[in-house]
mmCIF file of C-alpha atoms in Angstrom:
data_model
loop_
_atom_site.group_PDB
_atom_site.id
_atom_site.type_symbol
_atom_site.label_atom_id
_atom_site.label_comp_id
_atom_site.label_asym_id
_atom_site.label_seq_id
_atom_site.Cartn_x
_atom_site.Cartn_y
_atom_site.Cartn_z
ATOM 1 C CA MET L 236 -18.374 -62.238 42.126
ATOM 2 C CA LEU L 237 -14.706 -63.163 41.757
ATOM 3 C CA ILE L 238 -12.145 -61.709 44.175
ATOM 4 C CA THR L 239 -8.440 -62.384 43.480
ATOM 5 C CA VAL L 240 -6.184 -62.438 46.527
ATOM 6 C CA ILE L 241 -2.530 -62.064 45.622
ATOM 7 C CA ASN L 242 0.235 -63.273 47.930
ATOM 8 C CA ALA L 243 3.114 -60.921 47.050
ATOM 9 C CA ASN L 244 5.759 -63.593 47.554
ATOM 10 C CA THR L 245 6.233 -66.896 45.803
ATOM 11 C CA SER L 246 5.841 -69.203 48.813
ATOM 12 C CA ASP L 247 3.261 -71.940 48.176
ATOM 13 C CA GLU L 248 3.008 -72.637 51.959
ATOM 14 C CA MET L 249 2.157 -69.021 52.773
ATOM 15 C CA THR L 250 -0.265 -68.905 49.877
ATOM 16 C CA GLN L 251 -2.134 -71.832 51.364
ATOM 17 C CA ALA L 252 -2.226 -70.193 54.793
ATOM 18 C CA ILE L 253 -3.615 -66.986 53.211
ATOM 19 C CA ALA L 254 -6.228 -69.068 51.310
ATOM 20 C CA SER L 255 -7.479 -70.627 54.547
ATOM 21 C CA GLY L 256 -8.439 -67.196 55.968
ATOM 22 C CA ALA L 257 -9.537 -65.664 52.679
ATOM 23 C CA THR L 258 -11.960 -68.394 51.674
ATOM 24 C CA ALA L 259 -13.399 -68.775 55.159
ATOM 25 C CA VAL L 260 -15.199 -65.413 54.962
ATOM 26 C CA ALA L 261 -16.388 -65.564 51.405
ATOM 27 C CA PRO L 262 -20.188 -65.322 51.338
ATOM 28 C CA PRO L 263 -22.327 -67.499 49.050
ATOM 29 C CA GLY L 264 -21.995 -66.451 45.478
ATOM 30 C CA THR L 265 -18.430 -65.117 45.870
ATOM 31 C CA GLU L 266 -15.413 -67.004 44.570
ATOM 32 C CA VAL L 267 -12.131 -66.163 46.203
ATOM 33 C CA ARG L 268 -9.107 -67.114 44.165
ATOM 34 C CA VAL L 269 -5.799 -67.015 45.965
ATOM 35 C CA VAL L 270 -2.669 -66.837 43.833
ATOM 36 C CA CYS L 271 1.044 -66.128 44.112
ATOM 37 C CA PRO L 272 2.973 -64.267 41.417
ATOM 38 C CA PRO L 273 4.943 -65.910 38.622
ATOM 39 C CA MET L 274 8.121 -64.122 39.803
ATOM 40 C CA GLY L 275 9.509 -62.428 42.857
ATOM 41 C CA PRO L 276 11.039 -62.994 46.280
ATOM 42 C CA ALA L 277 10.340 -66.048 48.465
ATOM 43 C CA SER L 278 9.359 -63.638 51.240
ATOM 44 C CA VAL L 279 8.932 -59.866 51.638
ATOM 45 C CA GLU L 280 10.960 -58.659 54.644
ATOM 46 C CA SER L 281 12.951 -55.678 53.238
ATOM 47 C CA SER L 282 12.484 -52.679 50.973
ATOM 48 C CA TYR L 283 14.463 -54.558 48.356
ATOM 49 C CA ASP L 284 12.149 -57.531 48.535
ATOM 50 C CA GLU L 285 9.119 -55.200 48.408
ATOM 51 C CA ALA L 286 10.336 -53.445 45.236
ATOM 52 C CA LEU L 287 11.084 -56.739 43.471
ATOM 53 C CA SER L 288 7.706 -58.214 44.445
ATOM 54 C CA VAL L 289 5.790 -55.542 42.482
ATOM 55 C CA PRO L 290 6.393 -56.752 38.873
ATOM 56 C CA GLY L 291 5.059 -60.232 39.716
ATOM 57 C CA LEU L 292 2.177 -58.761 41.683
ATOM 58 C CA LEU L 293 1.207 -56.557 38.679
ATOM 59 C CA ALA L 294 1.468 -59.570 36.412
ATOM 60 C CA SER L 295 -1.069 -61.242 38.661
ATOM 61 C CA ILE L 296 -3.345 -58.231 38.450
ATOM 62 C CA ALA L 297 -3.148 -58.268 34.642
ATOM 63 C CA SER L 298 -3.977 -62.004 34.656
ATOM 64 C CA GLY L 299 -6.915 -61.370 36.902
ATOM 65 C CA GLU L 300 -8.207 -58.717 34.534
ATOM 66 C CA ARG L 301 -8.102 -61.239 31.699
ATOM 67 C CA GLU L 302 -10.033 -63.736 33.890
ATOM 68 C CA GLY L 303 -12.740 -61.274 34.861
ATOM 69 C CA SER L 304 -11.860 -60.572 38.513
ATOM 70 C CA ASP L 305 -14.130 -58.057 40.172
ATOM 71 C CA GLY L 306 -11.686 -56.909 42.801
ATOM 72 C CA TYR L 307 -8.289 -57.671 44.396
ATOM 73 C CA VAL L 308 -6.553 -58.060 47.741
ATOM 74 C CA ILE L 309 -2.801 -57.510 48.075
ATOM 75 C CA ALA L 310 -1.979 -60.060 50.768
ATOM 76 C CA CYS L 311 1.304 -58.651 52.123
ATOM 77 C CA PHE L 312 1.406 -56.339 55.103
ATOM 78 C CA SER L 313 3.653 -53.809 53.404
ATOM 79 C CA ASP L 314 0.913 -53.342 50.813
ATOM 80 C CA PRO L 315 3.482 -53.392 47.905
ATOM 81 C CA GLY L 316 2.456 -51.925 44.568
ATOM 82 C CA LEU L 317 -0.908 -50.777 45.822
ATOM 83 C CA ASP L 318 -1.006 -47.505 43.807
ATOM 84 C CA ALA L 319 0.189 -49.197 40.639
ATOM 85 C CA ALA L 320 -2.314 -52.035 41.035
ATOM 86 C CA ARG L 321 -5.110 -49.516 41.346
ATOM 87 C CA GLU L 322 -4.095 -47.933 38.025
ATOM 88 C CA LEU L 323 -4.150 -51.317 36.334
ATOM 89 C CA ALA L 324 -7.248 -52.949 37.831
ATOM 90 C CA GLY L 325 -10.778 -52.381 36.682
ATOM 91 C CA GLY L 326 -12.230 -53.133 40.199
ATOM 92 C CA PRO L 327 -11.201 -52.063 43.675
ATOM 93 C CA VAL L 328 -7.797 -53.030 45.152
ATOM 94 C CA VAL L 329 -7.263 -53.188 48.914
ATOM 95 C CA GLY L 330 -4.077 -53.903 50.867
ATOM 96 C CA ILE L 331 -4.275 -56.010 54.050
ATOM 97 C CA ALA L 332 -2.494 -53.416 56.233
ATOM 98 C CA GLU L 333 -4.912 -50.806 54.984
ATOM 99 C CA ALA L 334 -7.952 -52.965 55.716
ATOM 100 C CA ALA L 335 -6.723 -54.229 59.038
ATOM 101 C CA MET L 336 -5.897 -50.833 60.478
ATOM 102 C CA HIS L 337 -9.202 -49.328 59.411
ATOM 103 C CA THR L 338 -11.060 -52.358 60.810
ATOM 104 C CA ALA L 339 -9.249 -52.170 64.092
ATOM 105 C CA SER L 340 -10.045 -48.485 64.433
ATOM 106 C CA PHE L 341 -13.726 -49.425 64.592
ATOM 107 C CA LEU L 342 -13.156 -51.736 67.547
ATOM 108 C CA GLY L 343 -11.447 -49.596 70.174
ATOM 109 C CA ARG L 344 -9.622 -46.392 70.898
ATOM 110 C CA GLY L 345 -6.246 -47.745 69.814
ATOM 111 C CA PHE L 346 -4.552 -50.826 68.376
ATOM 112 C CA SER L 347 -1.086 -52.420 68.431
ATOM 113 C CA VAL L 348 0.544 -54.002 65.362
ATOM 114 C CA VAL L 349 2.454 -57.266 65.904
ATOM 115 C CA THR L 350 4.677 -58.006 63.001
ATOM 116 C CA THR L 351 7.576 -60.346 62.101
ATOM 117 C CA LEU L 352 11.001 -58.861 62.069
ATOM 118 C CA ALA L 353 12.141 -55.552 63.685
ATOM 119 C CA ARG L 354 13.256 -54.208 60.303
ATOM 120 C CA THR L 355 9.632 -54.153 59.160
ATOM 121 C CA CYS L 356 8.378 -51.948 61.951
ATOM 122 C CA GLY L 357 9.240 -48.713 60.197
ATOM 123 C CA ARG L 358 7.177 -49.659 57.139
ATOM 124 C CA ALA L 359 4.186 -50.375 59.413
ATOM 125 C CA TRP L 360 4.502 -46.912 60.982
ATOM 126 C CA ASP L 361 4.745 -45.390 57.453
ATOM 127 C CA LEU L 362 1.503 -47.075 56.453
ATOM 128 C CA ALA L 363 -0.311 -46.007 59.614
ATOM 129 C CA GLU L 364 0.614 -42.452 58.689
ATOM 130 C CA ARG L 365 -0.437 -42.855 55.082
ATOM 131 C CA TYR L 366 -3.825 -44.314 55.970
ATOM 132 C CA GLY L 367 -4.642 -41.681 58.602
ATOM 133 C CA MET L 368 -4.336 -44.290 61.323
ATOM 134 C CA ARG L 369 -1.423 -42.789 63.246
ATOM 135 C CA ARG L 370 -3.709 -41.522 65.967
ATOM 136 C CA PHE L 371 -5.104 -45.077 66.520
ATOM 137 C CA CYS L 372 -1.764 -46.956 66.208
ATOM 138 C CA ARG L 373 -0.272 -47.083 69.647
ATOM 139 C CA GLY L 374 2.725 -49.304 68.946
ATOM 140 C CA VAL L 375 4.385 -51.634 66.414
ATOM 141 C CA HIS L 376 6.093 -54.718 67.873
ATOM 142 C CA ALA L 377 8.242 -57.383 66.238
ATOM 143 C CA CYS L 378 7.917 -60.966 67.369
ATOM 144 C CA GLY L 379 11.327 -61.842 65.795
ATOM 145 C CA ILE L 380 10.134 -64.656 63.504
ATOM 146 C CA PRO L 381 10.949 -64.434 59.802
ATOM 147 C CA PRO L 382 7.854 -64.712 57.567
ATOM 148 C CA LEU L 383 8.669 -68.117 56.156
ATOM 149 C CA ALA L 384 9.274 -69.548 59.626
ATOM 150 C CA LEU L 385 5.717 -68.828 60.698
ATOM 151 C CA ASP L 386 4.701 -72.044 58.845
ATOM 152 C CA THR L 387 7.630 -74.195 60.055
ATOM 153 C CA ASP L 388 8.454 -73.123 63.567
ATOM 154 C CA PRO L 389 6.227 -75.107 65.997
ATOM 155 C CA ALA L 390 6.673 -72.401 68.629
ATOM 156 C CA ALA L 391 5.654 -69.560 66.264
ATOM 157 C CA VAL L 392 2.031 -69.159 67.376
ATOM 158 C CA GLN L 393 3.078 -69.075 71.033
ATOM 159 C CA THR L 394 5.693 -66.503 70.304
ATOM 160 C CA VAL L 395 3.179 -64.311 68.487
ATOM 161 C CA LEU L 396 0.718 -64.739 71.316
ATOM 162 C CA ASP L 397 3.333 -63.631 73.820
ATOM 163 C CA SER L 398 4.197 -60.644 71.670
ATOM 164 C CA CYS L 399 0.494 -59.673 71.429
ATOM 165 C CA ARG L 400 0.061 -59.908 75.142
ATOM 166 C CA SER L 401 3.199 -57.763 75.726
ATOM 167 C CA ALA L 402 2.007 -55.229 73.155
ATOM 168 C CA LEU L 403 -1.407 -54.849 74.854
ATOM 169 C CA GLU L 404 0.235 -54.286 78.216
ATOM 170 C CA THR L 405 2.890 -51.852 76.881
ATOM 171 C CA ASP L 406 0.585 -49.782 74.682
ATOM 172 C CA GLY L 407 -2.691 -49.939 76.638
ATOM 173 C CA SER L 408 -4.392 -50.764 73.332
ATOM 174 C CA ASP L 409 -7.802 -52.345 72.775
ATOM 175 C CA ALA L 410 -7.044 -54.467 69.716
ATOM 176 C CA ILE L 411 -4.241 -56.254 67.838
ATOM 177 C CA VAL L 412 -3.494 -55.979 64.108
ATOM 178 C CA LEU L 413 -1.555 -58.956 62.777
ATOM 179 C CA GLY L 414 1.351 -57.624 60.714
ATOM 180 C CA CYS L 415 1.879 -60.517 58.336
ATOM 181 C CA ALA L 416 -0.401 -62.443 55.981
ATOM 182 C CA GLY L 417 1.196 -65.628 57.203
ATOM 183 C CA MET L 418 -0.380 -65.121 60.584
ATOM 184 C CA SER L 419 -3.920 -65.098 59.058
ATOM 185 C CA GLU L 420 -5.097 -68.449 60.297
ATOM 186 C CA TRP L 421 -4.303 -67.665 63.949
ATOM 187 C CA SER L 422 -6.572 -64.682 64.406
ATOM 188 C CA ASP L 423 -9.473 -66.579 66.041
ATOM 189 C CA LYS L 424 -7.204 -68.461 68.382
ATOM 190 C CA LEU L 425 -5.400 -65.253 69.421
ATOM 191 C CA THR L 426 -8.731 -63.418 69.958
ATOM 192 C CA ALA L 427 -9.929 -66.235 72.246
ATOM 193 C CA GLU L 428 -6.605 -66.287 74.194
ATOM 194 C CA LEU L 429 -6.253 -62.543 74.627
ATOM 195 C CA GLY L 430 -9.880 -61.516 75.080
ATOM 196 C CA VAL L 431 -9.537 -58.560 72.616
ATOM 197 C CA PRO L 432 -10.176 -58.265 68.861
ATOM 198 C CA VAL L 433 -7.267 -59.642 66.813
ATOM 199 C CA VAL L 434 -7.643 -58.392 63.278
ATOM 200 C CA ASP L 435 -6.381 -60.430 60.318
ATOM 201 C CA GLY L 436 -5.926 -58.161 57.319
ATOM 202 C CA VAL L 437 -6.542 -60.940 54.793
ATOM 203 C CA ARG L 438 -10.139 -61.475 55.953
ATOM 204 C CA ALA L 439 -10.722 -57.780 56.550
ATOM 205 C CA ALA L 440 -9.489 -56.933 53.020
ATOM 206 C CA VAL L 441 -11.610 -59.681 51.339
ATOM 207 C CA LEU L 442 -14.738 -58.382 53.023
ATOM 208 C CA THR L 443 -13.848 -54.775 52.218
ATOM 209 C CA VAL L 444 -13.527 -55.623 48.541
ATOM 210 C CA GLN L 445 -16.750 -57.675 48.714
ATOM 211 C CA SER L 446 -18.574 -54.594 50.134
ATOM 212 C CA LEU L 447 -17.166 -52.179 47.529
ATOM 213 C CA VAL L 448 -18.096 -54.502 44.664
ATOM 214 C CA THR L 449 -21.560 -55.086 46.082
ATOM 215 C CA MET L 450 -22.089 -51.302 46.252
ATOM 216 C CA GLN L 451 -20.852 -51.110 42.625
ATOM 217 C CA LEU L 452 -17.971 -48.898 43.599
ATOM 218 C CA ARG L 453 -14.611 -48.958 41.837
ATOM 219 C CA THR L 454 -11.438 -46.984 42.059
ATOM 220 C CA SER L 455 -11.803 -43.511 40.581
ATOM 221 C CA ALA L 456 -9.766 -42.988 37.400
ATOM 222 C CA ARG L 457 -10.269 -39.248 37.381
ATOM 223 C CA THR L 458 -6.719 -38.260 38.451
ATOM 224 C CA ASP L 459 -3.853 -40.255 40.013
ATOM 225 C CA TYR L 460 -5.405 -43.732 39.472
ATOM 226 C CA ALA L 461 -6.145 -43.273 35.786
ATOM 227 C CA ALA L 462 -4.697 -46.050 33.573
ATOM 228 C CA PRO L 463 -1.013 -45.597 32.921
ATOM 229 C CA PRO L 464 -0.155 -44.075 29.531
ATOM 230 C CA PRO L 465 1.159 -46.647 27.042
ATOM 231 C CA LYS L 466 4.857 -46.530 26.318
ATOM 232 C CA PRO L 467 7.659 -48.930 25.464
ATOM 233 C CA TYR L 468 9.296 -50.962 28.200
ATOM 234 C CA THR L 469 12.668 -52.612 27.521
ATOM 235 C CA GLY L 470 14.807 -55.507 28.739
ATOM 236 C CA LEU L 471 13.253 -57.626 31.452
ATOM 237 C CA LEU L 472 10.201 -55.276 31.587
ATOM 238 C CA ARG L 473 9.284 -55.656 27.925
ATOM 239 C CA PRO L 474 6.368 -57.986 28.769
ATOM 240 C CA PHE L 475 4.814 -55.219 30.877
ATOM 241 C CA THR L 476 4.316 -52.879 27.910
ATOM 242 C CA LEU L 477 0.658 -51.837 27.758
ATOM 243 C CA PRO L 478 -1.252 -51.823 24.530
ATOM 244 C CA SER L 479 -1.941 -48.424 22.974
#
């Protein structure tokens, strides 16, 4: 089985951090390939960034299809391009926010999301609503660290830990969802420090895709997720034209 994990930004450092968590949970016989797109923003921390991350992400899906990937993980907590990716991919596609929230809902009566910047909190609430997780999501909290600084700021993990502890006390929640793929490698340390489940969406999504492929389940193409109809694309989007 081949699972392709796509970092939606072009940061090599974050791609390496994502790979650490993604490959750690791969069972024997499963290859996890972690890639970043050939174009796009250095980080995704705004709606503008998210929109411009989608073409590169879809290019990575198309590449994965040519290489025989069985399923995909979108490793960005805003789950950019998820619907479009499901139209393009032959196998299942899971976003890390989607997987993390569902996983956390199995582990307690409510969870808190700890994300990076305050401007991303609204998107996390939107996704909780979309995924039917609003009743479980008790709060979304920003730690104030930009995504790319998670790898370079020596105080970042302590800041995230403090934010998690504050979120648990404020919300009365039973679990934490980490709101950035760049926090992936800290989940075990945070779980040990806090004494509650701390869910990393990267690992949750990899194992979700693994389970779906094992059960021979793929995205239904009956209605909304049918392959997009071929048509011309022009200008910078010409390479995205689909064969008829």
